[in-house]
PDB file of C-alpha atoms and ligand atoms in Angstrom:
ATOM      1  CA  MET A  20      10.229  -3.103   8.038  1.00 81.00           C
ATOM      2  CA  THR A  21       8.574  -5.247   5.340  1.00 94.00           C
ATOM      3  CA  THR A  22       6.585  -3.526   2.626  1.00 98.00           C
ATOM      4  CA  VAL A  23       3.578  -5.320   1.175  1.00 98.00           C
ATOM      5  CA  LEU A  24       2.676  -4.404  -2.389  1.00 98.00           C
ATOM      6  CA  VAL A  25      -1.099  -4.216  -2.797  1.00 98.00           C
ATOM      7  CA  LEU A  26      -1.563  -4.036  -6.555  1.00 98.00           C
ATOM      8  CA  ASN A  27      -4.840  -3.296  -8.265  1.00 98.00           C
ATOM      9  CA  GLY A  28      -5.688  -3.647 -11.930  1.00 98.00           C
ATOM     10  CA  PRO A  29      -8.020  -1.849 -14.332  1.00 98.00           C
ATOM     11  CA  ASN A  30     -11.111   0.050 -13.248  1.00 97.00           C
ATOM     12  CA  LEU A  31     -10.438  -0.439  -9.550  1.00 98.00           C
ATOM     13  CA  GLY A  32      -9.540   3.260  -9.357  1.00 97.00           C
ATOM     14  CA  ARG A  33     -13.263   3.836  -9.740  1.00 95.00           C
ATOM     15  CA  LEU A  34     -14.203   1.927  -6.590  1.00 97.00           C
ATOM     16  CA  GLY A  35     -16.798   3.888  -4.687  1.00 92.00           C
ATOM     17  CA  SER A  36     -18.803   4.800  -7.769  1.00 91.00           C
ATOM     18  CA  ARG A  37     -18.266   1.676  -9.905  1.00 91.00           C
ATOM     19  CA  GLU A  38     -21.139  -0.807  -9.572  1.00 92.00           C
ATOM     20  CA  PRO A  39     -21.569  -0.290  -5.800  1.00 93.00           C
ATOM     21  CA  ASP A  40     -24.062  -3.166  -5.732  1.00 91.00           C
ATOM     22  CA  VAL A  41     -21.162  -5.475  -6.689  1.00 92.00           C
ATOM     23  CA  TYR A  42     -18.098  -3.748  -5.218  1.00 95.00           C
ATOM     24  CA  GLY A  43     -19.533  -1.725  -2.311  1.00 92.00           C
ATOM     25  CA  SER A  44     -19.224   1.995  -1.742  1.00 94.00           C
ATOM     26  CA  GLY A  45     -15.668   2.128  -0.368  1.00 97.00           C
ATOM     27  CA  THR A  46     -12.917   3.828  -2.368  1.00 97.00           C
ATOM     28  CA  LEU A  47      -9.300   2.747  -2.811  1.00 98.00           C
ATOM     29  CA  ASP A  48      -8.345   5.370  -0.220  1.00 97.00           C
ATOM     30  CA  ASP A  49     -10.776   3.718   2.209  1.00 98.00           C
ATOM     31  CA  LEU A  50      -9.150   0.360   1.431  1.00 98.00           C
ATOM     32  CA  ARG A  51      -5.677   1.791   2.017  1.00 98.00           C
ATOM     33  CA  ALA A  52      -6.787   3.194   5.400  1.00 98.00           C
ATOM     34  CA  GLN A  53      -8.363  -0.140   6.365  1.00 98.00           C
ATOM     35  CA  LEU A  54      -5.192  -2.060   5.478  1.00 98.00           C
ATOM     36  CA  GLU A  55      -2.955   0.448   7.247  1.00 98.00           C
ATOM     37  CA  ALA A  56      -5.081   0.007  10.378  1.00 98.00           C
ATOM     38  CA  GLU A  57      -4.420  -3.764  10.177  1.00 96.00           C
ATOM     39  CA  ALA A  58      -0.780  -3.520   9.107  1.00 96.00           C
ATOM     40  CA  SER A  59       0.805  -4.359  12.509  1.00 93.00           C
ATOM     41  CA  GLY A  60       4.075  -2.706  11.622  1.00 91.00           C
ATOM     42  CA  LEU A  61       4.131  -3.652   7.933  1.00 96.00           C
ATOM     43  CA  THR A  62       4.205  -0.891   5.331  1.00 97.00           C
ATOM     44  CA  ILE A  63       1.296  -0.937   2.893  1.00 98.00           C
ATOM     45  CA  ASP A  64       2.168   0.229  -0.610  1.00 98.00           C
ATOM     46  CA  LEU A  65      -1.194   0.255  -2.408  1.00 98.00           C
ATOM     47  CA  ARG A  66      -1.260   1.102  -6.109  1.00 98.00           C
ATOM     48  CA  GLN A  67      -3.716   0.959  -8.983  1.00 98.00           C
ATOM     49  CA  THR A  68      -3.205   1.036 -12.729  1.00 98.00           C
ATOM     50  CA  ASN A  69      -5.242   0.482 -15.857  1.00 98.00           C
ATOM     51  CA  ASP A  70      -2.040  -0.385 -17.710  1.00 98.00           C
ATOM     52  CA  GLU A  71      -1.024  -4.040 -18.069  1.00 98.00           C
ATOM     53  CA  ALA A  72       2.638  -3.151 -18.675  1.00 98.00           C
ATOM     54  CA  GLU A  73       2.790  -1.068 -15.512  1.00 98.00           C
ATOM     55  CA  LEU A  74       1.231  -3.857 -13.444  1.00 98.00           C
ATOM     56  CA  ILE A  75       3.808  -6.300 -14.867  1.00 98.00           C
ATOM     57  CA  SER A  76       6.639  -3.886 -14.004  1.00 98.00           C
ATOM     58  CA  TRP A  77       5.363  -3.731 -10.405  1.00 98.00           C
ATOM     59  CA  LEU A  78       5.534  -7.540 -10.201  1.00 98.00           C
ATOM     60  CA  TYR A  79       9.171  -7.368 -11.406  1.00 98.00           C
ATOM     61  CA  GLU A  80       9.740  -4.798  -8.661  1.00 98.00           C
ATOM     62  CA  ALA A  81       8.296  -7.252  -6.108  1.00 98.00           C
ATOM     63  CA  VAL A  82      10.814  -9.864  -7.279  1.00 98.00           C
ATOM     64  CA  ASP A  83      13.733  -7.427  -7.297  1.00 98.00           C
ATOM     65  CA  THR A  84      12.933  -6.116  -3.804  1.00 98.00           C
ATOM     66  CA  SER A  85      11.658  -9.441  -2.332  1.00 98.00           C
ATOM     67  CA  ARG A  86       8.275  -8.019  -1.386  1.00 98.00           C
ATOM     68  CA  PRO A  87       5.084 -10.011  -0.809  1.00 98.00           C
ATOM     69  CA  VAL A  88       2.193  -9.146  -3.114  1.00 98.00           C
ATOM     70  CA  ILE A  89      -1.553  -8.892  -2.702  1.00 98.00           C
ATOM     71  CA  LEU A  90      -2.877  -8.681  -6.263  1.00 98.00           C
ATOM     72  CA  ASN A  91      -6.339  -7.866  -7.541  1.00 98.00           C
ATOM     73  CA  PRO A  92      -5.763  -8.311 -11.277  1.00 98.00           C
ATOM     74  CA  ALA A  93      -9.365  -7.163 -12.007  1.00 98.00           C
ATOM     75  CA  ALA A  94     -10.390  -8.031 -15.590  1.00 98.00           C
ATOM     76  CA  PHE A  95      -6.794  -9.064 -16.435  1.00 98.00           C
ATOM     77  CA  THR A  96      -7.534 -12.083 -14.209  1.00 98.00           C
ATOM     78  CA  HIS A  97      -9.520 -13.647 -16.968  1.00 98.00           C
ATOM     79  CA  TYR A  98      -7.233 -13.335 -19.983  1.00 98.00           C
ATOM     80  CA  SER A  99      -3.794 -11.832 -19.378  1.00 98.00           C
ATOM     81  CA  TYR A 100      -1.170 -14.510 -19.950  1.00 98.00           C
ATOM     82  CA  ALA A 101       1.463 -11.781 -19.759  1.00 98.00           C
ATOM     83  CA  LEU A 102       0.366 -10.915 -16.226  1.00 98.00           C
ATOM     84  CA  ARG A 103       0.245 -14.613 -15.355  1.00 98.00           C
ATOM     85  CA  ASP A 104       3.841 -15.094 -16.487  1.00 98.00           C
ATOM     86  CA  ALA A 105       4.933 -12.102 -14.407  1.00 98.00           C
ATOM     87  CA  ALA A 106       2.984 -13.406 -11.377  1.00 98.00           C
ATOM     88  CA  ALA A 107       4.765 -16.754 -11.794  1.00 98.00           C
ATOM     89  CA  LEU A 108       8.100 -14.944 -11.458  1.00 98.00           C
ATOM     90  CA  VAL A 109       6.979 -13.743  -8.022  1.00 98.00           C
ATOM     91  CA  THR A 110       5.962 -17.145  -6.657  1.00 98.00           C
ATOM     92  CA  LYS A 111       8.907 -18.934  -8.326  1.00 98.00           C
ATOM     93  CA  ALA A 112      11.118 -16.490  -6.422  1.00 98.00           C
ATOM     94  CA  GLY A 113       9.593 -17.913  -3.241  1.00 97.00           C
ATOM     95  CA  LEU A 114       7.533 -14.807  -2.542  1.00 98.00           C
ATOM     96  CA  LEU A 115       3.909 -14.839  -1.449  1.00 98.00           C
ATOM     97  CA  LEU A 116       1.370 -13.690  -4.041  1.00 98.00           C
ATOM     98  CA  VAL A 117      -2.235 -13.684  -2.866  1.00 98.00           C
ATOM     99  CA  GLU A 118      -4.817 -13.180  -5.622  1.00 98.00           C
ATOM    100  CA  VAL A 119      -7.807 -11.300  -4.246  1.00 98.00           C
ATOM    101  CA  HIS A 120     -11.210 -10.316  -5.548  1.00 98.00           C
ATOM    102  CA  ILE A 121     -13.798  -8.094  -3.932  1.00 98.00           C
ATOM    103  CA  SER A 122     -16.674  -9.967  -5.532  1.00 98.00           C
ATOM    104  CA  ASN A 123     -16.956 -13.727  -6.009  1.00 98.00           C
ATOM    105  CA  PRO A 124     -16.207 -14.109  -9.731  1.00 98.00           C
ATOM    106  CA  HIS A 125     -17.587 -17.666  -9.679  1.00 97.00           C
ATOM    107  CA  ALA A 126     -21.024 -16.347  -8.790  1.00 97.00           C
ATOM    108  CA  ARG A 127     -20.994 -13.944 -11.758  1.00 97.00           C
ATOM    109  CA  GLU A 128     -20.828 -14.118 -15.558  1.00 96.00           C
ATOM    110  CA  GLU A 129     -19.231 -17.207 -17.103  1.00 97.00           C
ATOM    111  CA  PHE A 130     -16.176 -15.349 -18.441  1.00 96.00           C
ATOM    112  CA  ARG A 131     -15.263 -14.468 -14.846  1.00 97.00           C
ATOM    113  CA  HIS A 132     -15.139 -18.128 -13.814  1.00 98.00           C
ATOM    114  CA  THR A 133     -11.697 -18.541 -15.360  1.00 98.00           C
ATOM    115  CA  SER A 134      -8.606 -17.074 -13.732  1.00 98.00           C
ATOM    116  CA  VAL A 135      -5.366 -17.437 -15.655  1.00 98.00           C
ATOM    117  CA  ILE A 136      -3.566 -16.130 -12.542  1.00 98.00           C
ATOM    118  CA  SER A 137      -4.766 -18.575  -9.845  1.00 98.00           C
ATOM    119  CA  ALA A 138      -2.540 -21.480 -10.881  1.00 98.00           C
ATOM    120  CA  VAL A 139       0.599 -19.423 -10.313  1.00 98.00           C
ATOM    121  CA  ALA A 140      -0.643 -17.545  -7.221  1.00 98.00           C
ATOM    122  CA  THR A 141       0.154 -18.825  -3.746  1.00 98.00           C
ATOM    123  CA  GLY A 142      -3.597 -18.785  -3.099  1.00 98.00           C
ATOM    124  CA  VAL A 143      -6.846 -16.961  -3.770  1.00 98.00           C
ATOM    125  CA  ILE A 144      -9.343 -15.085  -1.584  1.00 98.00           C
ATOM    126  CA  ALA A 145     -12.539 -13.880  -3.235  1.00 98.00           C
ATOM    127  CA  GLY A 146     -16.002 -12.711  -2.390  1.00 98.00           C
ATOM    128  CA  PHE A 147     -15.497 -10.927   0.929  1.00 98.00           C
ATOM    129  CA  GLY A 148     -15.462  -7.300  -0.193  1.00 97.00           C
ATOM    130  CA  PHE A 149     -12.494  -5.354   1.165  1.00 98.00           C
ATOM    131  CA  ASP A 150     -12.133  -8.123   3.761  1.00 98.00           C
ATOM    132  CA  SER A 151     -10.608 -10.239   0.964  1.00 98.00           C
ATOM    133  CA  TYR A 152      -7.589  -7.898   1.162  1.00 98.00           C
ATOM    134  CA  VAL A 153      -7.628  -7.849   4.976  1.00 98.00           C
ATOM    135  CA  LEU A 154      -7.586 -11.672   5.045  1.00 98.00           C
ATOM    136  CA  ALA A 155      -4.756 -11.692   2.502  1.00 98.00           C
ATOM    137  CA  LEU A 156      -2.814  -9.272   4.697  1.00 98.00           C
ATOM    138  CA  GLU A 157      -3.411 -11.569   7.662  1.00 97.00           C
ATOM    139  CA  LEU A 158      -1.843 -14.409   5.656  1.00 96.00           C
ATOM    140  CA  VAL A 159       1.137 -12.257   4.744  1.00 97.00           C
ATOM    141  CA  LYS A 160       1.602 -11.434   8.436  1.00 96.00           C
ATOM    142  CA  ARG A 161       1.406 -15.109   9.421  1.00 95.00           C
ATOM    143  CA  ARG A 162       3.891 -16.176   6.766  1.00 93.00           C
ATOM    144  CA  LEU A 163       6.350 -13.474   7.786  1.00 90.00           C
ATOM    145  CA  ARG A 164       6.215 -14.521  11.453  1.00 84.00           C
TER     146      ARG A 164
HETATM  147  C1  DQA B 218     -12.718  -8.222  -9.619  1.00 82.30           C
HETATM  148  C2  DQA B 218     -13.533  -9.238 -10.416  1.00 82.30           C
HETATM  149  C3  DQA B 218     -13.214  -9.139 -11.895  1.00 82.30           C
HETATM  150  O1  DQA B 218     -14.005 -10.069 -12.630  1.00 82.30           O
HETATM  151  C4  DQA B 218     -13.528  -7.744 -12.401  1.00 82.30           C
HETATM  152  O2  DQA B 218     -13.148  -7.633 -13.761  1.00 82.30           O
HETATM  153  C5  DQA B 218     -12.935  -6.659 -11.585  1.00 82.30           C
HETATM  154  C6  DQA B 218     -12.903  -6.810 -10.138  1.00 82.30           C
HETATM  155  C7  DQA B 218     -13.120  -8.207  -8.135  1.00 82.30           C
HETATM  156  O3  DQA B 218     -12.346  -7.662  -7.335  1.00 82.30           O
HETATM  157  O4  DQA B 218     -14.186  -8.687  -7.752  1.00 82.30           O
HETATM  158  O5  DQA B 218     -12.555  -5.616 -12.090  1.00 82.30           O
HETATM  159  O6  DQA B 218     -11.344  -8.582  -9.691  1.00 82.30           O
END
């Protein structure tokens, strides 16, 4: 059975109480339950960290175990070249890496308009709330078929 890594960067552990006007009122546990309901036999391994090094080590793990990745890099999106280089290892290994965002960063502050991750991701889904992850999971399912 294929495991999909659903990796979440800084401050996403606070979903539910963090800026609900932007991110909604659902928590990461709600997101996990929603993805598990849509998993169609895939295993969902959803994690969150505020630590850049830990997030990078999880991308290495994806490469070493050949697992597809759904990644919300959160604020690291906008400036972490280290995370970008690790994300490139995933896609260069021929694995799917879907960059997701709950909000639409392009409709927000200027600094959010740049993603240093997008160019090395397989693709990007943003602006659909938790449905951004559900759509990414749908893509993973299609590609695995
Ligand atoms: C985010 C958008 C980022 O700009 C922000 O720093 C986040 C969340 C999103 O999911 O909309 O933490 O990645």
